[in-house]
Amino acid sequence: MASGNAIRGSRVGAGPMGEAERGESAPRLRISFWCSNGHETQPSFASDAQVPDTWDCPRCGFPAGQDPDNPPDPPRTEPYKTHLAYVRERRSDADGEAILAEALAKLRGEI
């Protein structure tokens, strides 16, 4: 039994999408990029666009270059540093002892 709704199951904008409806597509270039893991990526660019030197690999996230024999090095990731690690970079142990002694003296009411 039909419900009488002629557009049931379709969505707004549904219909044939051809060149006649969209117009001519811009000329494209497919450029190959390789990452240090050997993955090849081929993004397409407009023929008059400036092609970047590096492109992020969609598989591993490393930077990829256009030379398959000499891909860019992967980024060097710094390990996570705690607040204490940053403080230790700025202050020596002697400085820390002096600051601690001053804070303890304030707490005891000596200053």
mmCIF file of N, CA, C and O in Angstrom:
data_model
loop_
_atom_site.group_PDB
_atom_site.id
_atom_site.type_symbol
_atom_site.label_atom_id
_atom_site.label_comp_id
_atom_site.label_asym_id
_atom_site.label_seq_id
_atom_site.Cartn_x
_atom_site.Cartn_y
_atom_site.Cartn_z
ATOM 1 N N MET A 1 0.840 -1.169 0.000
ATOM 2 C CA MET A 1 0.000 0.000 0.000
ATOM 3 C C MET A 1 0.887 1.234 0.000
ATOM 4 O O MET A 1 1.719 1.413 0.878
ATOM 5 N N ALA A 2 0.750 2.094 -0.959
ATOM 6 C CA ALA A 2 1.550 3.302 -1.085
ATOM 7 C C ALA A 2 0.988 4.384 -0.170
ATOM 8 O O ALA A 2 -0.214 4.507 0.007
ATOM 9 N N SER A 3 1.893 5.160 0.404
ATOM 10 C CA SER A 3 1.460 6.195 1.326
ATOM 11 C C SER A 3 1.062 7.476 0.613
ATOM 12 O O SER A 3 0.530 8.383 1.227
ATOM 13 N N GLY A 4 1.356 7.599 -0.650
ATOM 14 C CA GLY A 4 0.992 8.791 -1.391
ATOM 15 C C GLY A 4 2.050 9.884 -1.328
ATOM 16 O O GLY A 4 1.866 10.948 -1.896
ATOM 17 N N ASN A 5 3.151 9.644 -0.652
ATOM 18 C CA ASN A 5 4.215 10.640 -0.561
ATOM 19 C C ASN A 5 5.227 10.363 -1.668
ATOM 20 O O ASN A 5 5.966 9.383 -1.624
ATOM 21 N N ALA A 6 5.284 11.240 -2.654
ATOM 22 C CA ALA A 6 6.113 11.006 -3.830
ATOM 23 C C ALA A 6 7.605 11.170 -3.544
ATOM 24 O O ALA A 6 8.429 10.623 -4.268
ATOM 25 N N ILE A 7 7.961 11.924 -2.507
ATOM 26 C CA ILE A 7 9.380 12.156 -2.270
ATOM 27 C C ILE A 7 9.913 11.346 -1.092
ATOM 28 O O ILE A 7 10.967 11.631 -0.561
ATOM 29 N N ARG A 8 9.207 10.342 -0.708
ATOM 30 C CA ARG A 8 9.652 9.517 0.399
ATOM 31 C C ARG A 8 10.974 8.824 0.037
ATOM 32 O O ARG A 8 11.130 8.285 -1.049
ATOM 33 N N GLY A 9 11.925 8.866 0.956
ATOM 34 C CA GLY A 9 13.197 8.203 0.739
ATOM 35 C C GLY A 9 14.225 9.069 0.029
ATOM 36 O O GLY A 9 15.332 8.639 -0.209
ATOM 37 N N SER A 10 13.865 10.286 -0.321
ATOM 38 C CA SER A 10 14.856 11.163 -0.950
ATOM 39 C C SER A 10 15.195 12.281 0.016
ATOM 40 O O SER A 10 14.544 12.474 1.029
ATOM 41 N N ARG A 11 16.209 13.019 -0.291
ATOM 42 C CA ARG A 11 16.634 14.115 0.575
ATOM 43 C C ARG A 11 16.725 15.392 -0.234
ATOM 44 O O ARG A 11 16.719 15.365 -1.458
ATOM 45 N N VAL A 12 16.846 16.490 0.451
ATOM 46 C CA VAL A 12 16.963 17.769 -0.215
ATOM 47 C C VAL A 12 18.260 17.778 -1.010
ATOM 48 O O VAL A 12 19.316 17.405 -0.513
ATOM 49 N N GLY A 13 18.202 18.187 -2.237
ATOM 50 C CA GLY A 13 19.381 18.241 -3.080
ATOM 51 C C GLY A 13 19.669 16.951 -3.802
ATOM 52 O O GLY A 13 20.645 16.854 -4.539
ATOM 53 N N ALA A 14 18.850 15.919 -3.574
ATOM 54 C CA ALA A 14 19.084 14.649 -4.250
ATOM 55 C C ALA A 14 18.752 14.797 -5.727
ATOM 56 O O ALA A 14 17.846 15.514 -6.112
ATOM 57 N N GLY A 15 19.486 14.151 -6.517
ATOM 58 C CA GLY A 15 19.253 14.201 -7.951
ATOM 59 C C GLY A 15 20.546 13.965 -8.692
ATOM 60 O O GLY A 15 21.609 13.835 -8.096
ATOM 61 N N PRO A 16 20.481 13.908 -9.992
ATOM 62 C CA PRO A 16 21.703 13.654 -10.759
ATOM 63 C C PRO A 16 22.654 14.845 -10.653
ATOM 64 O O PRO A 16 22.245 15.992 -10.736
ATOM 65 N N MET A 17 23.905 14.543 -10.423
ATOM 66 C CA MET A 17 24.917 15.589 -10.353
ATOM 67 C C MET A 17 25.908 15.330 -11.475
ATOM 68 O O MET A 17 26.787 14.490 -11.362
ATOM 69 N N GLY A 18 25.777 16.036 -12.533
ATOM 70 C CA GLY A 18 26.679 15.862 -13.660
ATOM 71 C C GLY A 18 27.375 17.157 -13.982
ATOM 72 O O GLY A 18 27.177 18.187 -13.343
ATOM 73 N N GLU A 19 28.228 17.117 -14.991
ATOM 74 C CA GLU A 19 28.963 18.308 -15.393
ATOM 75 C C GLU A 19 28.022 19.420 -15.850
ATOM 76 O O GLU A 19 28.304 20.592 -15.658
ATOM 77 N N ALA A 20 26.898 19.063 -16.423
ATOM 78 C CA ALA A 20 25.970 20.081 -16.913
ATOM 79 C C ALA A 20 25.404 20.899 -15.755
ATOM 80 O O ALA A 20 25.175 22.095 -15.886
ATOM 81 N N GLU A 21 25.217 20.259 -14.616
ATOM 82 C CA GLU A 21 24.641 20.957 -13.469
ATOM 83 C C GLU A 21 25.693 21.720 -12.665
ATOM 84 O O GLU A 21 25.451 22.784 -12.148
ATOM 85 N N ARG A 22 26.902 21.148 -12.531
ATOM 86 C CA ARG A 22 27.952 21.755 -11.730
ATOM 87 C C ARG A 22 28.855 22.674 -12.536
ATOM 88 O O ARG A 22 29.528 23.507 -11.970
ATOM 89 N N GLY A 23 28.956 22.474 -13.780
ATOM 90 C CA GLY A 23 29.899 23.225 -14.589
ATOM 91 C C GLY A 23 31.191 22.447 -14.760
ATOM 92 O O GLY A 23 31.348 21.332 -14.280
ATOM 93 N N GLU A 24 32.130 23.042 -15.443
ATOM 94 C CA GLU A 24 33.414 22.389 -15.698
ATOM 95 C C GLU A 24 34.249 22.359 -14.419
ATOM 96 O O GLU A 24 34.300 23.331 -13.679
ATOM 97 N N SER A 25 34.928 21.246 -14.181
ATOM 98 C CA SER A 25 35.818 21.181 -13.023
ATOM 99 C C SER A 25 37.179 21.761 -13.410
ATOM 100 O O SER A 25 37.585 21.721 -14.559
ATOM 101 N N ALA A 26 37.851 22.310 -12.437
ATOM 102 C CA ALA A 26 39.156 22.929 -12.677
ATOM 103 C C ALA A 26 40.183 21.854 -13.008
ATOM 104 O O ALA A 26 40.120 20.743 -12.482
ATOM 105 N N PRO A 27 41.141 22.171 -13.875
ATOM 106 C CA PRO A 27 42.194 21.187 -14.166
ATOM 107 C C PRO A 27 43.009 20.907 -12.909
ATOM 108 O O PRO A 27 43.301 21.811 -12.135
ATOM 109 N N ARG A 28 43.341 19.652 -12.707
ATOM 110 C CA ARG A 28 43.997 19.217 -11.477
ATOM 111 C C ARG A 28 45.335 18.547 -11.770
ATOM 112 O O ARG A 28 45.542 17.978 -12.824
ATOM 113 N N LEU A 29 46.223 18.591 -10.755
ATOM 114 C CA LEU A 29 47.492 17.865 -10.762
ATOM 115 C C LEU A 29 47.502 16.930 -9.566
ATOM 116 O O LEU A 29 47.114 17.314 -8.476
ATOM 117 N N ARG A 30 47.962 15.710 -9.757
ATOM 118 C CA ARG A 30 48.151 14.785 -8.641
ATOM 119 C C ARG A 30 49.648 14.699 -8.397
ATOM 120 O O ARG A 30 50.402 14.285 -9.261
ATOM 121 N N ILE A 31 50.060 15.111 -7.206
ATOM 122 C CA ILE A 31 51.475 15.131 -6.839
ATOM 123 C C ILE A 31 51.715 14.059 -5.781
ATOM 124 O O ILE A 31 50.949 13.944 -4.826
ATOM 125 N N SER A 32 52.780 13.277 -5.950
ATOM 126 C CA SER A 32 53.115 12.235 -4.981
ATOM 127 C C SER A 32 54.027 12.786 -3.899
ATOM 128 O O SER A 32 54.975 13.512 -4.185
ATOM 129 N N PHE A 33 53.724 12.418 -2.648
ATOM 130 C CA PHE A 33 54.540 12.761 -1.489
ATOM 131 C C PHE A 33 54.842 11.466 -0.746
ATOM 132 O O PHE A 33 53.972 10.595 -0.636
ATOM 133 N N TRP A 34 56.074 11.340 -0.212
ATOM 134 C CA TRP A 34 56.476 10.159 0.537
ATOM 135 C C TRP A 34 56.958 10.570 1.916
ATOM 136 O O TRP A 34 57.708 11.542 2.060
ATOM 137 N N CYS A 35 56.551 9.808 2.944
ATOM 138 C CA CYS A 35 57.004 10.066 4.312
ATOM 139 C C CYS A 35 58.154 9.119 4.638
ATOM 140 O O CYS A 35 58.507 8.250 3.832
ATOM 141 N N SER A 36 58.748 9.267 5.809
ATOM 142 C CA SER A 36 59.894 8.435 6.191
ATOM 143 C C SER A 36 59.501 6.976 6.429
ATOM 144 O O SER A 36 60.369 6.109 6.460
ATOM 145 N N ASN A 37 58.221 6.685 6.581
ATOM 146 C CA ASN A 37 57.761 5.294 6.720
ATOM 147 C C ASN A 37 57.494 4.638 5.372
ATOM 148 O O ASN A 37 57.076 3.486 5.315
ATOM 149 N N GLY A 38 57.695 5.366 4.281
ATOM 150 C CA GLY A 38 57.507 4.806 2.944
ATOM 151 C C GLY A 38 56.082 4.905 2.423
ATOM 152 O O GLY A 38 55.772 4.352 1.378
ATOM 153 N N HIS A 39 55.203 5.597 3.123
ATOM 154 C CA HIS A 39 53.823 5.762 2.650
ATOM 155 C C HIS A 39 53.786 6.798 1.528
ATOM 156 O O HIS A 39 54.433 7.832 1.623
ATOM 157 N N GLU A 40 53.023 6.506 0.496
ATOM 158 C CA GLU A 40 52.851 7.465 -0.599
ATOM 159 C C GLU A 40 51.467 8.084 -0.506
ATOM 160 O O GLU A 40 50.474 7.399 -0.296
ATOM 161 N N THR A 41 51.412 9.398 -0.642
ATOM 162 C CA THR A 41 50.164 10.150 -0.636
ATOM 163 C C THR A 41 50.096 10.928 -1.932
ATOM 164 O O THR A 41 51.095 11.496 -2.362
ATOM 165 N N GLN A 42 48.926 10.960 -2.561
ATOM 166 C CA GLN A 42 48.764 11.684 -3.822
ATOM 167 C C GLN A 42 47.599 12.660 -3.738
ATOM 168 O O GLN A 42 46.529 12.409 -4.299
ATOM 169 N N PRO A 43 47.784 13.798 -3.062
ATOM 170 C CA PRO A 43 46.712 14.795 -3.062
ATOM 171 C C PRO A 43 46.641 15.478 -4.419
ATOM 172 O O PRO A 43 47.622 15.517 -5.167
ATOM 173 N N SER A 44 45.464 15.996 -4.738
ATOM 174 C CA SER A 44 45.326 16.715 -6.009
ATOM 175 C C SER A 44 45.267 18.212 -5.728
ATOM 176 O O SER A 44 44.698 18.654 -4.745
ATOM 177 N N PHE A 45 45.891 18.966 -6.617
ATOM 178 C CA PHE A 45 45.956 20.415 -6.514
ATOM 179 C C PHE A 45 45.449 21.016 -7.815
ATOM 180 O O PHE A 45 45.555 20.396 -8.873
ATOM 181 N N ALA A 46 44.917 22.215 -7.732
ATOM 182 C CA ALA A 46 44.554 22.936 -8.953
ATOM 183 C C ALA A 46 45.844 23.171 -9.738
ATOM 184 O O ALA A 46 46.917 23.362 -9.169
ATOM 185 N N SER A 47 45.752 23.127 -11.061
ATOM 186 C CA SER A 47 46.957 23.215 -11.879
ATOM 187 C C SER A 47 47.680 24.541 -11.710
ATOM 188 O O SER A 47 48.892 24.609 -11.925
ATOM 189 N N ASP A 48 46.989 25.591 -11.303
ATOM 190 C CA ASP A 48 47.648 26.880 -11.117
ATOM 191 C C ASP A 48 47.980 27.173 -9.652
ATOM 192 O O ASP A 48 48.460 28.248 -9.335
ATOM 193 N N ALA A 49 47.768 26.204 -8.759
ATOM 194 C CA ALA A 49 48.043 26.404 -7.332
ATOM 195 C C ALA A 49 49.520 26.155 -7.042
ATOM 196 O O ALA A 49 50.197 25.406 -7.744
ATOM 197 N N GLN A 50 50.013 26.785 -5.972
ATOM 198 C CA GLN A 50 51.387 26.559 -5.541
ATOM 199 C C GLN A 50 51.428 25.283 -4.708
ATOM 200 O O GLN A 50 50.721 25.156 -3.713
ATOM 201 N N VAL A 51 52.259 24.336 -5.113
ATOM 202 C CA VAL A 51 52.357 23.046 -4.431
ATOM 203 C C VAL A 51 53.302 23.199 -3.235
ATOM 204 O O VAL A 51 54.411 23.712 -3.382
ATOM 205 N N PRO A 52 52.890 22.768 -2.026
ATOM 206 C CA PRO A 52 53.754 22.909 -0.846
ATOM 207 C C PRO A 52 54.945 21.948 -0.911
ATOM 208 O O PRO A 52 54.907 20.926 -1.613
ATOM 209 N N ASP A 53 55.997 22.272 -0.169
ATOM 210 C CA ASP A 53 57.182 21.413 -0.133
ATOM 211 C C ASP A 53 56.912 20.130 0.644
ATOM 212 O O ASP A 53 57.449 19.075 0.299
ATOM 213 N N THR A 54 56.127 20.227 1.713
ATOM 214 C CA THR A 54 55.803 19.045 2.520
ATOM 215 C C THR A 54 54.296 18.913 2.660
ATOM 216 O O THR A 54 53.559 19.882 2.509
ATOM 217 N N TRP A 55 53.871 17.693 2.965
ATOM 218 C CA TRP A 55 52.461 17.371 3.137
ATOM 219 C C TRP A 55 52.378 16.368 4.262
ATOM 220 O O TRP A 55 53.220 15.475 4.365
ATOM 221 N N ASP A 56 51.392 16.476 5.146
ATOM 222 C CA ASP A 56 51.254 15.525 6.247
ATOM 223 C C ASP A 56 50.715 14.205 5.732
ATOM 224 O O ASP A 56 49.706 14.161 5.021
ATOM 225 N N CYS A 57 51.386 13.117 6.108
ATOM 226 C CA CYS A 57 50.954 11.780 5.697
ATOM 227 C C CYS A 57 49.652 11.441 6.428
ATOM 228 O O CYS A 57 49.594 11.521 7.653
ATOM 229 N N PRO A 58 48.596 11.051 5.704
ATOM 230 C CA PRO A 58 47.335 10.728 6.386
ATOM 231 C C PRO A 58 47.388 9.410 7.155
ATOM 232 O O PRO A 58 46.549 9.165 8.008
ATOM 233 N N ARG A 59 48.379 8.552 6.876
ATOM 234 C CA ARG A 59 48.451 7.263 7.556
ATOM 235 C C ARG A 59 49.194 7.331 8.888
ATOM 236 O O ARG A 59 48.781 6.723 9.864
ATOM 237 N N CYS A 60 50.326 8.076 8.916
ATOM 238 C CA CYS A 60 51.119 8.109 10.152
ATOM 239 C C CYS A 60 51.284 9.511 10.726
ATOM 240 O O CYS A 60 51.732 9.649 11.856
ATOM 241 N N GLY A 61 50.953 10.551 9.965
ATOM 242 C CA GLY A 61 51.044 11.913 10.464
ATOM 243 C C GLY A 61 52.408 12.545 10.312
ATOM 244 O O GLY A 61 52.587 13.714 10.637
ATOM 245 N N PHE A 62 53.405 11.799 9.814
ATOM 246 C CA PHE A 62 54.737 12.353 9.609
ATOM 247 C C PHE A 62 54.723 13.270 8.398
ATOM 248 O O PHE A 62 53.912 13.117 7.495
ATOM 249 N N PRO A 63 55.660 14.218 8.328
ATOM 250 C CA PRO A 63 55.743 15.061 7.131
ATOM 251 C C PRO A 63 56.230 14.227 5.947
ATOM 252 O O PRO A 63 57.051 13.327 6.097
ATOM 253 N N ALA A 64 55.707 14.543 4.768
ATOM 254 C CA ALA A 64 56.075 13.827 3.550
ATOM 255 C C ALA A 64 56.585 14.828 2.529
ATOM 256 O O ALA A 64 56.102 15.952 2.456
ATOM 257 N N GLY A 65 57.591 14.413 1.761
ATOM 258 C CA GLY A 65 58.175 15.263 0.732
ATOM 259 C C GLY A 65 58.013 14.641 -0.644
ATOM 260 O O GLY A 65 57.571 13.502 -0.787
ATOM 261 N N GLN A 66 58.416 15.375 -1.671
ATOM 262 C CA GLN A 66 58.233 14.910 -3.042
ATOM 263 C C GLN A 66 59.342 13.979 -3.521
ATOM 264 O O GLN A 66 59.204 13.347 -4.555
ATOM 265 N N ASP A 67 60.442 13.876 -2.780
ATOM 266 C CA ASP A 67 61.548 12.996 -3.162
ATOM 267 C C ASP A 67 61.408 11.667 -2.421
ATOM 268 O O ASP A 67 61.561 11.617 -1.201
ATOM 269 N N PRO A 68 61.121 10.565 -3.130
ATOM 270 C CA PRO A 68 60.923 9.285 -2.425
ATOM 271 C C PRO A 68 62.207 8.750 -1.787
ATOM 272 O O PRO A 68 62.154 7.999 -0.824
ATOM 273 N N ASP A 69 63.373 9.136 -2.322
ATOM 274 C CA ASP A 69 64.635 8.639 -1.779
ATOM 275 C C ASP A 69 65.128 9.462 -0.584
ATOM 276 O O ASP A 69 65.999 9.014 0.160
ATOM 277 N N ASN A 70 64.588 10.661 -0.401
ATOM 278 C CA ASN A 70 65.026 11.529 0.685
ATOM 279 C C ASN A 70 63.816 12.202 1.338
ATOM 280 O O ASN A 70 63.641 13.408 1.218
ATOM 281 N N PRO A 71 62.974 11.431 2.054
ATOM 282 C CA PRO A 71 61.802 12.048 2.705
ATOM 283 C C PRO A 71 62.225 12.877 3.903
ATOM 284 O O PRO A 71 63.316 12.684 4.451
ATOM 285 N N PRO A 72 61.395 13.834 4.333
ATOM 286 C CA PRO A 72 61.743 14.635 5.516
ATOM 287 C C PRO A 72 61.822 13.776 6.771
ATOM 288 O O PRO A 72 61.152 12.750 6.882
ATOM 289 N N ASP A 73 62.670 14.194 7.691
ATOM 290 C CA ASP A 73 62.805 13.471 8.953
ATOM 291 C C ASP A 73 61.534 13.631 9.777
ATOM 292 O O ASP A 73 60.890 14.678 9.740
ATOM 293 N N PRO A 74 61.175 12.601 10.541
ATOM 294 C CA PRO A 74 60.000 12.745 11.421
ATOM 295 C C PRO A 74 60.280 13.785 12.489
ATOM 296 O O PRO A 74 61.443 13.996 12.874
ATOM 297 N N PRO A 75 59.251 14.452 12.980
ATOM 298 C CA PRO A 75 59.473 15.476 14.010
ATOM 299 C C PRO A 75 59.985 14.840 15.303
ATOM 300 O O PRO A 75 59.607 13.731 15.655
ATOM 301 N N ARG A 76 60.865 15.553 15.950
ATOM 302 C CA ARG A 76 61.403 15.076 17.217
ATOM 303 C C ARG A 76 60.458 15.502 18.326
ATOM 304 O O ARG A 76 60.223 16.686 18.519
ATOM 305 N N THR A 77 59.903 14.542 19.008
ATOM 306 C CA THR A 77 58.946 14.863 20.067
ATOM 307 C C THR A 77 59.671 14.937 21.403
ATOM 308 O O THR A 77 60.457 14.061 21.749
ATOM 309 N N GLU A 78 59.423 15.994 22.121
ATOM 310 C CA GLU A 78 60.000 16.172 23.447
ATOM 311 C C GLU A 78 59.138 15.429 24.461
ATOM 312 O O GLU A 78 57.911 15.472 24.388
ATOM 313 N N PRO A 79 59.767 14.750 25.411
ATOM 314 C CA PRO A 79 58.959 14.076 26.430
ATOM 315 C C PRO A 79 58.247 15.101 27.307
ATOM 316 O O PRO A 79 58.691 16.238 27.442
ATOM 317 N N TYR A 80 57.155 14.667 27.893
ATOM 318 C CA TYR A 80 56.377 15.539 28.765
ATOM 319 C C TYR A 80 57.207 15.894 29.983
ATOM 320 O O TYR A 80 57.830 15.030 30.601
ATOM 321 N N LYS A 81 57.242 17.185 30.314
ATOM 322 C CA LYS A 81 57.975 17.634 31.491
ATOM 323 C C LYS A 81 56.986 18.082 32.563
ATOM 324 O O LYS A 81 56.021 18.768 32.269
ATOM 325 N N THR A 82 57.294 17.709 33.783
ATOM 326 C CA THR A 82 56.463 18.144 34.898
ATOM 327 C C THR A 82 56.883 19.551 35.311
ATOM 328 O O THR A 82 57.924 20.061 34.881
ATOM 329 N N HIS A 83 56.082 20.168 36.161
ATOM 330 C CA HIS A 83 56.416 21.488 36.679
ATOM 331 C C HIS A 83 57.750 21.441 37.427
ATOM 332 O O HIS A 83 58.586 22.343 37.305
ATOM 333 N N LEU A 84 57.966 20.377 38.163
ATOM 334 C CA LEU A 84 59.204 20.238 38.929
ATOM 335 C C LEU A 84 60.419 20.175 38.004
ATOM 336 O O LEU A 84 61.478 20.727 38.310
ATOM 337 N N ALA A 85 60.289 19.522 36.849
ATOM 338 C CA ALA A 85 61.401 19.445 35.896
ATOM 339 C C ALA A 85 61.759 20.834 35.372
ATOM 340 O O ALA A 85 62.949 21.164 35.222
ATOM 341 N N TYR A 86 60.755 21.666 35.089
ATOM 342 C CA TYR A 86 61.028 23.034 34.641
ATOM 343 C C TYR A 86 61.691 23.857 35.749
ATOM 344 O O TYR A 86 62.601 24.647 35.486
ATOM 345 N N VAL A 87 61.253 23.674 36.979
ATOM 346 C CA VAL A 87 61.851 24.403 38.099
ATOM 347 C C VAL A 87 63.306 23.984 38.267
ATOM 348 O O VAL A 87 64.192 24.821 38.480
ATOM 349 N N ARG A 88 63.578 22.706 38.139
ATOM 350 C CA ARG A 88 64.954 22.215 38.288
ATOM 351 C C ARG A 88 65.868 22.748 37.190
ATOM 352 O O ARG A 88 67.069 22.868 37.401
ATOM 353 N N GLU A 89 65.308 23.033 36.008
ATOM 354 C CA GLU A 89 66.117 23.635 34.945
ATOM 355 C C GLU A 89 66.518 25.062 35.302
ATOM 356 O O GLU A 89 67.594 25.516 34.928
ATOM 357 N N ARG A 90 65.638 25.772 35.992
ATOM 358 C CA ARG A 90 65.887 27.184 36.303
ATOM 359 C C ARG A 90 66.695 27.383 37.567
ATOM 360 O O ARG A 90 67.384 28.381 37.716
ATOM 361 N N ARG A 91 66.565 26.482 38.526
ATOM 362 C CA ARG A 91 67.179 26.689 39.834
ATOM 363 C C ARG A 91 68.139 25.553 40.169
ATOM 364 O O ARG A 91 67.885 24.396 39.859
ATOM 365 N N SER A 92 69.193 25.899 40.880
ATOM 366 C CA SER A 92 70.121 24.870 41.355
ATOM 367 C C SER A 92 69.618 24.343 42.703
ATOM 368 O O SER A 92 68.699 24.900 43.307
ATOM 369 N N ASP A 93 70.272 23.294 43.192
ATOM 370 C CA ASP A 93 69.888 22.744 44.506
ATOM 371 C C ASP A 93 70.140 23.760 45.609
ATOM 372 O O ASP A 93 69.365 23.858 46.569
ATOM 373 N N ALA A 94 71.216 24.525 45.481
ATOM 374 C CA ALA A 94 71.529 25.538 46.505
ATOM 375 C C ALA A 94 70.457 26.621 46.533
ATOM 376 O O ALA A 94 70.046 27.074 47.611
ATOM 377 N N ASP A 95 69.985 27.037 45.342
ATOM 378 C CA ASP A 95 68.903 28.021 45.293
ATOM 379 C C ASP A 95 67.639 27.469 45.951
ATOM 380 O O ASP A 95 66.948 28.172 46.678
ATOM 381 N N GLY A 96 67.353 26.207 45.678
ATOM 382 C CA GLY A 96 66.167 25.590 46.264
ATOM 383 C C GLY A 96 66.252 25.524 47.781
ATOM 384 O O GLY A 96 65.265 25.773 48.477
ATOM 385 N N GLU A 97 67.440 25.177 48.306
ATOM 386 C CA GLU A 97 67.634 25.128 49.761
ATOM 387 C C GLU A 97 67.450 26.517 50.380
ATOM 388 O O GLU A 97 66.835 26.662 51.436
ATOM 389 N N ALA A 98 67.955 27.552 49.718
ATOM 390 C CA ALA A 98 67.825 28.921 50.246
ATOM 391 C C ALA A 98 66.365 29.360 50.260
ATOM 392 O O ALA A 98 65.882 29.957 51.232
ATOM 393 N N ILE A 99 65.621 29.049 49.201
ATOM 394 C CA ILE A 99 64.200 29.420 49.134
ATOM 395 C C ILE A 99 63.404 28.663 50.192
ATOM 396 O O ILE A 99 62.536 29.225 50.864
ATOM 397 N N LEU A 100 63.721 27.372 50.367
ATOM 398 C CA LEU A 100 63.036 26.568 51.374
ATOM 399 C C LEU A 100 63.315 27.104 52.779
ATOM 400 O O LEU A 100 62.398 27.218 53.602
ATOM 401 N N ALA A 101 64.567 27.449 53.058
ATOM 402 C CA ALA A 101 64.914 27.989 54.379
ATOM 403 C C ALA A 101 64.192 29.309 54.637
ATOM 404 O O ALA A 101 63.699 29.545 55.758
ATOM 405 N N GLU A 102 64.089 30.148 53.615
ATOM 406 C CA GLU A 102 63.379 31.429 53.765
ATOM 407 C C GLU A 102 61.888 31.206 54.032
ATOM 408 O O GLU A 102 61.290 31.859 54.900
ATOM 409 N N ALA A 103 61.291 30.253 53.303
ATOM 410 C CA ALA A 103 59.860 29.984 53.498
ATOM 411 C C ALA A 103 59.607 29.407 54.891
ATOM 412 O O ALA A 103 58.613 29.755 55.548
ATOM 413 N N LEU A 104 60.490 28.515 55.359
ATOM 414 C CA LEU A 104 60.325 27.951 56.703
ATOM 415 C C LEU A 104 60.488 29.005 57.770
ATOM 416 O O LEU A 104 59.782 29.007 58.782
ATOM 417 N N ALA A 105 61.407 29.940 57.547
ATOM 418 C CA ALA A 105 61.601 31.029 58.518
ATOM 419 C C ALA A 105 60.358 31.912 58.580
ATOM 420 O O ALA A 105 59.972 32.359 59.670
ATOM 421 N N LYS A 106 59.724 32.155 57.467
ATOM 422 C CA LYS A 106 58.479 32.956 57.458
ATOM 423 C C LYS A 106 57.380 32.221 58.214
ATOM 424 O O LYS A 106 56.623 32.834 58.974
ATOM 425 N N LEU A 107 57.268 30.917 58.010
ATOM 426 C CA LEU A 107 56.244 30.144 58.695
ATOM 427 C C LEU A 107 56.465 30.126 60.211
ATOM 428 O O LEU A 107 55.516 30.149 60.984
ATOM 429 N N ARG A 108 57.702 30.086 60.621
ATOM 430 C CA ARG A 108 58.014 30.041 62.065
ATOM 431 C C ARG A 108 57.953 31.423 62.693
ATOM 432 O O ARG A 108 58.067 31.554 63.909
ATOM 433 N N GLY A 109 57.810 32.446 61.874
ATOM 434 C CA GLY A 109 57.713 33.800 62.398
ATOM 435 C C GLY A 109 59.052 34.423 62.718
ATOM 436 O O GLY A 109 59.127 35.395 63.470
ATOM 437 N N GLU A 110 60.094 33.881 62.165
ATOM 438 C CA GLU A 110 61.430 34.395 62.435
ATOM 439 C C GLU A 110 61.728 35.633 61.597
ATOM 440 O O GLU A 110 62.654 36.366 61.913
ATOM 441 N N ILE A 111 60.996 35.821 60.548
ATOM 442 C CA ILE A 111 61.255 36.982 59.687
ATOM 443 C C ILE A 111 60.180 38.013 59.876
ATOM 444 O O ILE A 111 59.055 37.838 60.060
#
